Amino acid sequence: MLSAVETASNRPNDKPGDVSGHVPLRPAVEALPPYVPGARPDPGARVWKLSSNENPYGPLPSVVKAIADAALDTNRYPDMYASELVAALAAHVGVAPEQVVVGNGSVAVLAHLLAAVVDAGDEVVFPWRSFEAYPIAVAVAGGRSVMVPLAEGGRLDLPAMAAAVTPRTRVVLVCTPNNPTGPVVHAAELEELLAAVPTNVMVVVDEAYLEFVRDPEAPDGVDLLRRYPNVVLLRTLSKAYGLAGLRVGYAVAAPRLADGIRAVSTPFGVSHVAQQAALASLLPAAQAELMERVEALVAERARVVAALREQGWDLPESHANFVWFPLGDSTTERAAGARAAGVLVRPFAGDGLRVSIGEVEANDAFLEVAKSWR
Ligand SMILES: *Cc1c(COP(=O)(O)O)cnc(C)c1O
């Protein structure tokens, strides 16, 4: 039997002042790629922030009031299952409340749905380049990322994704529009993928930018969900609804899957303030005003893309609130140049730049920068 003294002497490499400790992290965690957030302005600097696909409009006065009112209840826990918000989202989407699961941003909901279905070593198929949270979330869940290269024009290669499915595959992630390149998948090609993939594989359709899509061939996620019970929709109030700072996302799924996702979700994961802000944003008058803003951003996207074409750029077709410049090796240098010119953009080193659609003046400032690159 070990005495306390012997146990203490067994501590490896204990040196005075060594404060990092010896607790091993999981190898999957040691190997995680860092999530690189969009650049933030230096304090006091006057720059346009086009680096995080944020909505440039501040919250509606009615939403600010809901937030202020909700602040008075901050000593209380929120409604654990956000029942009122879930009911409002279900009505909004046109499904039953038991099909909706909310979380602290849709990245949290993604983590929860992976936790619900991925066992150690299971495979998750997704496009690449795509949302940088995907490989991190898969590794944290203990899964193995199977990254399928994009096709021409920054589009998802759905036949290649279907072909990448093996008996170990538990989940396929379909990002549409794809962040950071912008194109949507079309209904017909998504149907082909769903027909090809075994029905015990979850197909997650990440529709973070749904409200910005203007392609008539884009899929109707809710219709797919009705016909394919292995489909899960992932949506958020961060982008079109402008609530990125409050963290509200949700999944829409068959009731049994929704139950599973709910079971592994962080208790009280969506704050009362966030729930009330989301509810206020879903009221018909607020909704109408928010969708007018989305319409204005879509018009700005068209204006920016037309001006870039005029400058001679040939870019992927974006149905989101950003545009993608496949600049390869010059990406990092271009991003630094944009920053020096007062515009923050999002570089993916060696690959390309993503530039969010912001306020008119911000977009004008960026168009000047893009012109200087020709
Ligand atoms: C922004 C984004 C999300 C949403 O993240 P939240 O956690 O809801 O803010 C999800 N998926 C993609 C592809 C995104 O770009």
mmCIF file of C-alpha atoms and ligand atoms in Angstrom:
data_model
loop_
_atom_site.group_PDB
_atom_site.id
_atom_site.type_symbol
_atom_site.label_atom_id
_atom_site.label_comp_id
_atom_site.label_asym_id
_atom_site.label_seq_id
_atom_site.Cartn_x
_atom_site.Cartn_y
_atom_site.Cartn_z
ATOM 1 C CA MET A 1 0.000 0.000 0.000
ATOM 2 C CA LEU A 2 1.272 3.466 -0.828
ATOM 3 C CA SER A 3 1.685 5.948 1.958
ATOM 4 C CA ALA A 4 0.740 9.554 1.385
ATOM 5 C CA VAL A 5 4.417 10.471 1.367
ATOM 6 C CA GLU A 6 5.276 7.889 -1.301
ATOM 7 C CA THR A 7 2.364 9.082 -3.441
ATOM 8 C CA ALA A 8 3.603 12.654 -3.239
ATOM 9 C CA SER A 9 7.115 11.570 -4.238
ATOM 10 C CA ASN A 10 5.646 9.831 -7.315
ATOM 11 C CA ARG A 11 4.667 13.157 -8.862
ATOM 12 C CA PRO A 12 6.540 13.403 -12.164
ATOM 13 C CA ASN A 13 8.893 16.341 -12.739
ATOM 14 C CA ASP A 14 7.525 18.387 -9.892
ATOM 15 C CA LYS A 15 9.566 21.593 -9.773
ATOM 16 C CA PRO A 16 8.917 24.678 -7.711
ATOM 17 C CA GLY A 17 7.154 27.236 -9.879
ATOM 18 C CA ASP A 18 5.843 24.638 -12.383
ATOM 19 C CA VAL A 19 2.198 25.706 -12.427
ATOM 20 C CA SER A 20 1.012 23.994 -15.634
ATOM 21 C CA GLY A 21 0.552 20.662 -13.880
ATOM 22 C CA HIS A 22 0.651 17.135 -15.261
ATOM 23 C CA VAL A 23 -2.973 16.392 -16.023
ATOM 24 C CA PRO A 24 -3.011 14.984 -19.534
ATOM 25 C CA LEU A 25 -5.439 16.515 -22.010
ATOM 26 C CA ARG A 26 -7.212 14.112 -24.378
ATOM 27 C CA PRO A 27 -5.026 13.636 -27.479
ATOM 28 C CA ALA A 28 -7.968 14.850 -29.591
ATOM 29 C CA VAL A 29 -8.001 18.084 -27.591
ATOM 30 C CA GLU A 30 -4.205 18.537 -27.834
ATOM 31 C CA ALA A 31 -4.545 18.221 -31.622
ATOM 32 C CA LEU A 32 -7.473 20.637 -32.057
ATOM 33 C CA PRO A 33 -7.067 23.304 -34.725
ATOM 34 C CA PRO A 34 -7.661 26.719 -33.125
ATOM 35 C CA TYR A 35 -10.954 28.465 -33.937
ATOM 36 C CA VAL A 36 -9.746 31.734 -35.418
ATOM 37 C CA PRO A 37 -12.412 34.381 -34.840
ATOM 38 C CA GLY A 38 -12.809 37.343 -37.173
ATOM 39 C CA ALA A 39 -10.453 40.205 -36.326
ATOM 40 C CA ARG A 40 -11.688 42.729 -33.775
ATOM 41 C CA PRO A 41 -10.897 46.431 -34.028
ATOM 42 C CA ASP A 42 -8.094 47.741 -31.803
ATOM 43 C CA PRO A 43 -9.599 49.804 -28.972
ATOM 44 C CA GLY A 44 -10.375 53.289 -30.245
ATOM 45 C CA ALA A 45 -9.549 52.448 -33.884
ATOM 46 C CA ARG A 46 -12.033 53.566 -36.540
ATOM 47 C CA VAL A 47 -12.418 50.536 -38.762
ATOM 48 C CA TRP A 48 -15.221 48.724 -40.595
ATOM 49 C CA LYS A 49 -15.699 45.205 -39.229
ATOM 50 C CA LEU A 50 -16.438 42.882 -42.144
ATOM 51 C CA SER A 51 -14.699 39.882 -40.588
ATOM 52 C CA SER A 52 -17.417 37.913 -38.753
ATOM 53 C CA ASN A 53 -20.552 37.867 -40.964
ATOM 54 C CA GLU A 54 -22.342 39.973 -38.397
ATOM 55 C CA ASN A 55 -25.483 41.945 -39.104
ATOM 56 C CA PRO A 56 -24.426 45.608 -39.266
ATOM 57 C CA TYR A 57 -27.793 46.791 -37.887
ATOM 58 C CA GLY A 58 -28.111 47.167 -34.122
ATOM 59 C CA PRO A 59 -31.029 45.560 -32.281
ATOM 60 C CA LEU A 60 -34.559 46.960 -32.786
ATOM 61 C CA PRO A 61 -35.775 49.265 -29.987
ATOM 62 C CA SER A 62 -38.440 46.675 -29.111
ATOM 63 C CA VAL A 63 -35.726 44.043 -28.705
ATOM 64 C CA VAL A 64 -33.577 46.349 -26.564
ATOM 65 C CA LYS A 65 -36.620 46.890 -24.336
ATOM 66 C CA ALA A 66 -37.190 43.133 -24.013
ATOM 67 C CA ILE A 67 -33.521 42.734 -23.042
ATOM 68 C CA ALA A 68 -33.747 45.520 -20.455
ATOM 69 C CA ASP A 69 -36.936 44.080 -18.957
ATOM 70 C CA ALA A 70 -35.438 40.583 -18.843
ATOM 71 C CA ALA A 71 -32.370 41.952 -17.041
ATOM 72 C CA LEU A 72 -34.570 42.490 -13.957
ATOM 73 C CA ASP A 73 -34.973 38.698 -13.580
ATOM 74 C CA THR A 74 -31.278 37.883 -13.754
ATOM 75 C CA ASN A 75 -31.217 36.437 -10.229
ATOM 76 C CA ARG A 76 -33.503 33.620 -11.479
ATOM 77 C CA TYR A 77 -32.575 30.647 -13.658
ATOM 78 C CA PRO A 78 -34.060 30.783 -17.139
ATOM 79 C CA ASP A 79 -36.806 28.426 -18.290
ATOM 80 C CA MET A 80 -34.632 25.315 -18.763
ATOM 81 C CA TYR A 81 -36.216 24.180 -22.015
ATOM 82 C CA ALA A 82 -37.079 27.703 -23.220
ATOM 83 C CA SER A 83 -40.652 26.480 -23.760
ATOM 84 C CA GLU A 84 -42.089 29.798 -24.919
ATOM 85 C CA LEU A 85 -39.253 30.367 -27.372
ATOM 86 C CA VAL A 86 -39.423 26.774 -28.618
ATOM 87 C CA ALA A 87 -43.174 27.208 -29.254
ATOM 88 C CA ALA A 88 -42.556 30.469 -31.127
ATOM 89 C CA LEU A 89 -39.777 28.921 -33.242
ATOM 90 C CA ALA A 90 -41.919 25.856 -34.003
ATOM 91 C CA ALA A 91 -44.756 28.116 -35.202
ATOM 92 C CA HIS A 92 -42.261 30.158 -37.215
ATOM 93 C CA VAL A 93 -40.800 27.094 -38.941
ATOM 94 C CA GLY A 94 -44.113 25.212 -39.228
ATOM 95 C CA VAL A 95 -43.274 22.123 -37.144
ATOM 96 C CA ALA A 96 -44.308 20.718 -33.749
ATOM 97 C CA PRO A 97 -42.585 22.130 -30.627
ATOM 98 C CA GLU A 98 -41.150 18.689 -29.779
ATOM 99 C CA GLN A 99 -39.102 18.980 -32.995
ATOM 100 C CA VAL A 100 -37.236 22.122 -31.895
ATOM 101 C CA VAL A 101 -34.138 22.176 -29.638
ATOM 102 C CA VAL A 102 -32.494 25.497 -28.756
ATOM 103 C CA GLY A 103 -28.931 26.103 -27.647
ATOM 104 C CA ASN A 104 -26.326 28.728 -26.858
ATOM 105 C CA GLY A 105 -25.802 29.541 -30.538
ATOM 106 C CA SER A 106 -26.140 26.929 -33.261
ATOM 107 C CA VAL A 107 -22.499 25.931 -32.717
ATOM 108 C CA ALA A 108 -23.589 24.642 -29.294
ATOM 109 C CA VAL A 109 -26.532 22.819 -30.863
ATOM 110 C CA LEU A 110 -24.093 21.261 -33.349
ATOM 111 C CA ALA A 111 -21.889 20.063 -30.474
ATOM 112 C CA HIS A 112 -24.941 18.603 -28.747
ATOM 113 C CA LEU A 113 -26.226 16.761 -31.796
ATOM 114 C CA LEU A 114 -22.777 15.256 -32.356
ATOM 115 C CA ALA A 115 -22.643 14.249 -28.680
ATOM 116 C CA ALA A 116 -26.005 12.536 -29.172
ATOM 117 C CA VAL A 117 -24.988 10.346 -32.133
ATOM 118 C CA VAL A 118 -21.180 10.136 -32.480
ATOM 119 C CA ASP A 119 -19.242 7.444 -30.611
ATOM 120 C CA ALA A 120 -15.444 7.268 -30.431
ATOM 121 C CA GLY A 121 -13.988 6.811 -33.924
ATOM 122 C CA ASP A 122 -17.280 7.342 -35.777
ATOM 123 C CA GLU A 123 -16.990 9.347 -38.978
ATOM 124 C CA VAL A 124 -18.536 12.714 -39.769
ATOM 125 C CA VAL A 125 -18.458 13.745 -43.433
ATOM 126 C CA PHE A 126 -18.386 17.437 -44.307
ATOM 127 C CA PRO A 127 -17.225 19.724 -47.114
ATOM 128 C CA TRP A 128 -13.920 21.548 -46.897
ATOM 129 C CA ARG A 129 -13.303 24.429 -46.937
ATOM 130 C CA SER A 130 -16.387 25.104 -44.865
ATOM 131 C CA PHE A 131 -17.379 26.353 -41.414
ATOM 132 C CA GLU A 132 -14.262 26.130 -39.260
ATOM 133 C CA ALA A 133 -16.226 25.009 -36.208
ATOM 134 C CA TYR A 134 -16.914 21.627 -37.909
ATOM 135 C CA PRO A 135 -13.528 19.878 -37.484
ATOM 136 C CA ILE A 136 -13.268 21.190 -33.911
ATOM 137 C CA ALA A 137 -16.757 20.017 -32.934
ATOM 138 C CA VAL A 138 -16.172 16.576 -34.484
ATOM 139 C CA ALA A 139 -12.838 16.090 -32.699
ATOM 140 C CA VAL A 140 -14.297 17.186 -29.348
ATOM 141 C CA ALA A 141 -17.114 14.669 -29.834
ATOM 142 C CA GLY A 142 -14.488 11.954 -30.310
ATOM 143 C CA GLY A 143 -15.352 11.507 -33.993
ATOM 144 C CA ARG A 144 -13.186 11.409 -37.081
ATOM 145 C CA SER A 145 -13.498 14.204 -39.652
ATOM 146 C CA VAL A 146 -13.872 13.111 -43.265
ATOM 147 C CA MET A 147 -13.332 16.313 -45.236
ATOM 148 C CA VAL A 148 -14.531 16.332 -48.844
ATOM 149 C CA PRO A 149 -12.944 19.000 -51.076
ATOM 150 C CA LEU A 150 -15.231 21.602 -52.651
ATOM 151 C CA ALA A 151 -16.043 21.464 -56.350
ATOM 152 C CA GLU A 152 -15.493 24.308 -58.832
ATOM 153 C CA GLY A 153 -16.821 27.714 -57.860
ATOM 154 C CA GLY A 154 -16.737 27.058 -54.115
ATOM 155 C CA ARG A 155 -19.737 24.689 -54.411
ATOM 156 C CA LEU A 156 -20.291 21.569 -52.305
ATOM 157 C CA ASP A 157 -19.445 18.324 -54.114
ATOM 158 C CA LEU A 158 -22.491 16.365 -52.937
ATOM 159 C CA PRO A 159 -21.821 13.228 -55.045
ATOM 160 C CA ALA A 160 -18.310 13.032 -53.558
ATOM 161 C CA MET A 161 -19.774 13.543 -50.060
ATOM 162 C CA ALA A 162 -22.261 10.713 -50.639
ATOM 163 C CA ALA A 163 -19.401 8.515 -51.885
ATOM 164 C CA ALA A 164 -17.398 9.292 -48.717
ATOM 165 C CA VAL A 165 -20.068 7.688 -46.513
ATOM 166 C CA THR A 166 -18.930 4.351 -45.005
ATOM 167 C CA PRO A 167 -20.469 1.991 -42.435
ATOM 168 C CA ARG A 168 -18.657 4.105 -39.774
ATOM 169 C CA THR A 169 -20.374 7.346 -40.888
ATOM 170 C CA ARG A 170 -22.894 8.700 -38.396
ATOM 171 C CA VAL A 171 -23.366 12.264 -39.664
ATOM 172 C CA VAL A 172 -23.078 14.233 -42.925
ATOM 173 C CA LEU A 173 -22.896 18.035 -42.571
ATOM 174 C CA VAL A 174 -24.260 20.075 -45.485
ATOM 175 C CA CYS A 175 -23.485 23.786 -45.133
ATOM 176 C CA THR A 176 -25.784 25.797 -47.405
ATOM 177 C CA PRO A 177 -24.973 28.544 -48.224
ATOM 178 C CA ASN A 178 -21.435 27.368 -47.602
ATOM 179 C CA ASN A 179 -19.411 29.491 -45.202
ATOM 180 C CA PRO A 180 -16.982 30.932 -46.348
ATOM 181 C CA THR A 181 -17.488 30.480 -50.110
ATOM 182 C CA GLY A 182 -21.193 31.429 -50.458
ATOM 183 C CA PRO A 183 -22.936 29.071 -52.932
ATOM 184 C CA VAL A 184 -26.099 27.118 -52.022
ATOM 185 C CA VAL A 185 -26.799 23.481 -52.792
ATOM 186 C CA HIS A 186 -29.759 22.836 -55.084
ATOM 187 C CA ALA A 187 -32.818 20.826 -54.091
ATOM 188 C CA ALA A 188 -32.271 18.183 -56.781
ATOM 189 C CA GLU A 189 -28.663 17.412 -55.792
ATOM 190 C CA LEU A 190 -29.533 17.319 -52.102
ATOM 191 C CA GLU A 191 -32.367 14.853 -52.861
ATOM 192 C CA GLU A 192 -29.814 12.687 -54.678
ATOM 193 C CA LEU A 193 -27.533 12.729 -51.639
ATOM 194 C CA LEU A 194 -30.436 11.852 -49.334
ATOM 195 C CA ALA A 195 -31.444 8.991 -51.609
ATOM 196 C CA ALA A 196 -27.853 7.669 -51.640
ATOM 197 C CA VAL A 197 -27.092 7.937 -47.916
ATOM 198 C CA PRO A 198 -28.344 5.154 -45.588
ATOM 199 C CA THR A 199 -31.335 6.272 -43.522
ATOM 200 C CA ASN A 200 -29.426 5.625 -40.255
ATOM 201 C CA VAL A 201 -26.976 8.437 -41.080
ATOM 202 C CA MET A 202 -27.976 11.881 -39.804
ATOM 203 C CA VAL A 203 -27.840 14.547 -42.521
ATOM 204 C CA VAL A 204 -27.492 17.989 -40.929
ATOM 205 C CA VAL A 205 -28.419 20.907 -43.169
ATOM 206 C CA ASP A 206 -26.733 23.987 -41.682
ATOM 207 C CA GLU A 207 -28.909 26.895 -42.794
ATOM 208 C CA ALA A 208 -27.253 29.704 -40.826
ATOM 209 C CA TYR A 209 -27.722 32.093 -43.784
ATOM 210 C CA LEU A 210 -31.127 30.826 -44.952
ATOM 211 C CA GLU A 211 -32.814 34.244 -44.925
ATOM 212 C CA PHE A 212 -30.246 35.651 -47.373
ATOM 213 C CA VAL A 213 -30.844 32.955 -50.013
ATOM 214 C CA ARG A 214 -32.486 34.129 -53.257
ATOM 215 C CA ASP A 215 -31.884 31.064 -55.444
ATOM 216 C CA PRO A 216 -35.199 29.468 -56.528
ATOM 217 C CA GLU A 217 -33.443 26.089 -56.801
ATOM 218 C CA ALA A 218 -32.429 26.126 -53.114
ATOM 219 C CA PRO A 219 -33.912 23.261 -51.058
ATOM 220 C CA ASP A 220 -36.900 23.604 -48.723
ATOM 221 C CA GLY A 221 -35.422 22.147 -45.537
ATOM 222 C CA VAL A 222 -38.739 21.667 -43.751
ATOM 223 C CA ASP A 223 -40.159 19.727 -46.702
ATOM 224 C CA LEU A 224 -37.034 17.501 -46.702
ATOM 225 C CA LEU A 225 -37.366 16.937 -42.953
ATOM 226 C CA ARG A 226 -40.941 15.725 -43.466
ATOM 227 C CA ARG A 227 -39.856 13.179 -46.058
ATOM 228 C CA TYR A 228 -36.486 12.126 -44.603
ATOM 229 C CA PRO A 229 -36.558 11.590 -40.815
ATOM 230 C CA ASN A 230 -32.734 11.474 -40.751
ATOM 231 C CA VAL A 231 -32.565 15.175 -41.783
ATOM 232 C CA VAL A 232 -31.802 17.774 -39.104
ATOM 233 C CA LEU A 233 -31.941 21.512 -39.814
ATOM 234 C CA LEU A 234 -29.580 23.850 -37.976
ATOM 235 C CA ARG A 235 -30.612 27.497 -37.767
ATOM 236 C CA THR A 236 -29.582 30.603 -35.863
ATOM 237 C CA LEU A 237 -30.719 34.059 -34.808
ATOM 238 C CA SER A 238 -27.125 35.308 -35.052
ATOM 239 C CA LYS A 239 -27.083 36.430 -38.666
ATOM 240 C CA ALA A 240 -30.366 37.623 -40.228
ATOM 241 C CA TYR A 241 -31.905 38.403 -36.821
ATOM 242 C CA GLY A 242 -28.815 40.262 -35.605
ATOM 243 C CA LEU A 243 -28.556 38.528 -32.218
ATOM 244 C CA ALA A 244 -25.001 37.146 -32.575
ATOM 245 C CA GLY A 245 -24.031 38.628 -29.211
ATOM 246 C CA LEU A 246 -26.807 36.840 -27.326
ATOM 247 C CA ARG A 247 -26.217 33.308 -28.698
ATOM 248 C CA VAL A 248 -29.475 31.684 -29.794
ATOM 249 C CA GLY A 249 -29.484 28.809 -32.278
ATOM 250 C CA TYR A 250 -31.733 25.810 -32.805
ATOM 251 C CA ALA A 251 -32.120 22.445 -34.457
ATOM 252 C CA VAL A 252 -35.285 21.143 -36.110
ATOM 253 C CA ALA A 253 -35.450 17.350 -36.133
ATOM 254 C CA ALA A 254 -37.709 14.315 -35.842
ATOM 255 C CA PRO A 255 -39.047 14.185 -32.242
ATOM 256 C CA ARG A 256 -36.908 11.170 -31.231
ATOM 257 C CA LEU A 257 -33.699 12.840 -32.433
ATOM 258 C CA ALA A 258 -34.742 16.159 -30.902
ATOM 259 C CA ASP A 259 -35.203 14.333 -27.568
ATOM 260 C CA GLY A 260 -31.695 12.894 -27.860
ATOM 261 C CA ILE A 261 -30.149 16.284 -28.606
ATOM 262 C CA ARG A 262 -32.073 17.875 -25.734
ATOM 263 C CA ALA A 263 -30.892 15.119 -23.377
ATOM 264 C CA VAL A 264 -27.206 16.040 -23.858
ATOM 265 C CA SER A 265 -27.709 19.825 -23.997
ATOM 266 C CA THR A 266 -26.186 22.114 -21.381
ATOM 267 C CA PRO A 267 -28.873 22.715 -18.740
ATOM 268 C CA PHE A 268 -30.180 26.303 -18.870
ATOM 269 C CA GLY A 269 -28.003 26.827 -21.956
ATOM 270 C CA VAL A 270 -29.936 29.807 -23.319
ATOM 271 C CA SER A 271 -30.123 32.741 -20.910
ATOM 272 C CA HIS A 272 -33.412 34.411 -20.005
ATOM 273 C CA VAL A 273 -32.205 37.642 -21.639
ATOM 274 C CA ALA A 274 -31.440 35.763 -24.866
ATOM 275 C CA GLN A 275 -34.794 33.936 -24.780
ATOM 276 C CA GLN A 276 -36.712 37.188 -24.345
ATOM 277 C CA ALA A 277 -34.719 38.959 -27.085
ATOM 278 C CA ALA A 278 -35.387 36.083 -29.467
ATOM 279 C CA LEU A 279 -39.095 36.071 -28.629
ATOM 280 C CA ALA A 280 -39.301 39.831 -29.238
ATOM 281 C CA SER A 281 -37.522 39.345 -32.584
ATOM 282 C CA LEU A 282 -40.067 36.740 -33.682
ATOM 283 C CA LEU A 283 -43.096 38.976 -33.104
ATOM 284 C CA PRO A 284 -44.728 39.799 -36.461
ATOM 285 C CA ALA A 285 -43.882 43.550 -36.474
ATOM 286 C CA ALA A 286 -40.239 42.950 -35.481
ATOM 287 C CA GLN A 287 -39.960 40.096 -37.930
ATOM 288 C CA ALA A 288 -41.199 42.324 -40.768
ATOM 289 C CA GLU A 289 -38.688 45.030 -39.931
ATOM 290 C CA LEU A 290 -35.822 42.548 -39.589
ATOM 291 C CA MET A 291 -36.633 40.960 -42.949
ATOM 292 C CA GLU A 292 -36.623 44.436 -44.550
ATOM 293 C CA ARG A 293 -33.076 44.799 -43.263
ATOM 294 C CA VAL A 294 -32.184 41.420 -44.724
ATOM 295 C CA GLU A 295 -33.636 42.607 -48.032
ATOM 296 C CA ALA A 296 -31.422 45.704 -47.858
ATOM 297 C CA LEU A 297 -28.365 43.523 -47.179
ATOM 298 C CA VAL A 298 -29.278 41.273 -50.116
ATOM 299 C CA ALA A 299 -29.506 44.407 -52.302
ATOM 300 C CA GLU A 300 -26.116 45.524 -50.981
ATOM 301 C CA ARG A 301 -24.709 42.082 -51.799
ATOM 302 C CA ALA A 302 -25.932 42.483 -55.387
ATOM 303 C CA ARG A 303 -24.431 45.970 -55.594
ATOM 304 C CA VAL A 304 -21.068 44.834 -54.172
ATOM 305 C CA VAL A 305 -20.895 41.776 -56.441
ATOM 306 C CA ALA A 306 -21.759 43.884 -59.522
ATOM 307 C CA ALA A 307 -19.066 46.435 -58.599
ATOM 308 C CA LEU A 308 -16.506 43.649 -58.069
ATOM 309 C CA ARG A 309 -17.369 42.107 -61.459
ATOM 310 C CA GLU A 310 -16.917 45.562 -62.945
ATOM 311 C CA GLN A 311 -13.435 45.587 -61.387
ATOM 312 C CA GLY A 312 -12.764 42.284 -63.153
ATOM 313 C CA TRP A 313 -13.199 39.792 -60.295
ATOM 314 C CA ASP A 314 -14.657 36.361 -61.004
ATOM 315 C CA LEU A 315 -16.059 35.222 -57.640
ATOM 316 C CA PRO A 316 -18.303 32.356 -56.450
ATOM 317 C CA GLU A 317 -22.036 33.122 -56.423
ATOM 318 C CA SER A 318 -22.913 34.115 -52.854
ATOM 319 C CA HIS A 319 -26.326 33.566 -51.291
ATOM 320 C CA ALA A 320 -25.113 34.625 -47.859
ATOM 321 C CA ASN A 321 -24.045 37.920 -46.263
ATOM 322 C CA PHE A 322 -20.435 37.656 -47.451
ATOM 323 C CA VAL A 323 -18.306 37.227 -50.550
ATOM 324 C CA TRP A 324 -15.271 34.984 -51.052
ATOM 325 C CA PHE A 325 -11.983 35.852 -52.749
ATOM 326 C CA PRO A 326 -9.877 32.769 -53.578
ATOM 327 C CA LEU A 327 -6.559 34.605 -53.299
ATOM 328 C CA GLY A 328 -4.328 31.646 -52.409
ATOM 329 C CA ASP A 329 -0.872 32.629 -51.166
ATOM 330 C CA SER A 330 -1.566 36.380 -51.183
ATOM 331 C CA THR A 331 -4.478 36.037 -48.737
ATOM 332 C CA THR A 332 -2.689 37.025 -45.524
ATOM 333 C CA GLU A 333 -0.947 40.010 -47.115
ATOM 334 C CA ARG A 334 -4.242 41.244 -48.648
ATOM 335 C CA ALA A 335 -5.997 40.983 -45.283
ATOM 336 C CA ALA A 336 -3.246 43.028 -43.646
ATOM 337 C CA GLY A 337 -3.561 45.609 -46.435
ATOM 338 C CA ALA A 338 -7.319 45.840 -45.930
ATOM 339 C CA ARG A 339 -6.781 46.320 -42.201
ATOM 340 C CA ALA A 340 -4.307 49.134 -42.862
ATOM 341 C CA ALA A 341 -6.972 50.721 -45.083
ATOM 342 C CA GLY A 342 -9.510 50.535 -42.244
ATOM 343 C CA VAL A 343 -11.439 47.389 -43.220
ATOM 344 C CA LEU A 344 -11.287 44.160 -41.187
ATOM 345 C CA VAL A 345 -11.813 41.033 -43.315
ATOM 346 C CA ARG A 346 -11.426 37.332 -42.557
ATOM 347 C CA PRO A 347 -8.365 35.613 -44.073
ATOM 348 C CA PHE A 348 -8.007 31.830 -44.332
ATOM 349 C CA ALA A 349 -4.237 31.626 -44.804
ATOM 350 C CA GLY A 350 -3.126 30.224 -48.147
ATOM 351 C CA ASP A 351 -6.705 29.862 -49.339
ATOM 352 C CA GLY A 352 -8.862 32.961 -49.514
ATOM 353 C CA LEU A 353 -10.552 35.952 -47.938
ATOM 354 C CA ARG A 354 -14.114 36.226 -46.718
ATOM 355 C CA VAL A 355 -15.618 39.698 -46.649
ATOM 356 C CA SER A 356 -18.969 40.289 -44.942
ATOM 357 C CA ILE A 357 -21.613 42.572 -46.434
ATOM 358 C CA GLY A 358 -21.973 45.476 -44.023
ATOM 359 C CA GLU A 359 -23.291 49.013 -44.045
ATOM 360 C CA VAL A 360 -23.105 50.925 -47.369
ATOM 361 C CA GLU A 361 -20.073 52.994 -46.260
ATOM 362 C CA ALA A 362 -18.237 49.860 -45.121
ATOM 363 C CA ASN A 363 -18.900 48.130 -48.427
ATOM 364 C CA ASP A 364 -17.753 51.238 -50.315
ATOM 365 C CA ALA A 365 -14.550 51.304 -48.263
ATOM 366 C CA PHE A 366 -13.941 47.644 -49.077
ATOM 367 C CA LEU A 367 -14.666 48.161 -52.802
ATOM 368 C CA GLU A 368 -11.876 50.769 -52.837
ATOM 369 C CA VAL A 369 -9.511 48.228 -51.265
ATOM 370 C CA ALA A 370 -10.516 45.504 -53.755
ATOM 371 C CA LYS A 371 -9.943 47.920 -56.631
ATOM 372 C CA SER A 372 -6.403 48.568 -55.407
ATOM 373 C CA TRP A 373 -5.729 44.796 -55.671
ATOM 374 C CA ARG A 374 -6.449 44.669 -59.421
HETATM 375 C C1 LIG B 1 -22.431 31.773 -38.181
HETATM 376 C C2 LIG B 1 -22.663 30.340 -38.456
HETATM 377 C C3 LIG B 1 -23.385 29.565 -37.572
HETATM 378 C C4 LIG B 1 -24.068 30.191 -36.395
HETATM 379 O O1 LIG B 1 -23.386 30.221 -35.272
HETATM 380 P P1 LIG B 1 -24.117 30.683 -33.930
HETATM 381 O O2 LIG B 1 -23.441 29.808 -32.935
HETATM 382 O O3 LIG B 1 -25.572 30.399 -34.025
HETATM 383 O O4 LIG B 1 -23.827 32.128 -33.779
HETATM 384 C C5 LIG B 1 -23.622 28.226 -37.852
HETATM 385 N N1 LIG B 1 -23.165 27.698 -38.991
HETATM 386 C C6 LIG B 1 -22.483 28.413 -39.886
HETATM 387 C C7 LIG B 1 -22.064 27.787 -41.155
HETATM 388 C C8 LIG B 1 -22.204 29.756 -39.635
HETATM 389 O O5 LIG B 1 -21.506 30.462 -40.524
#
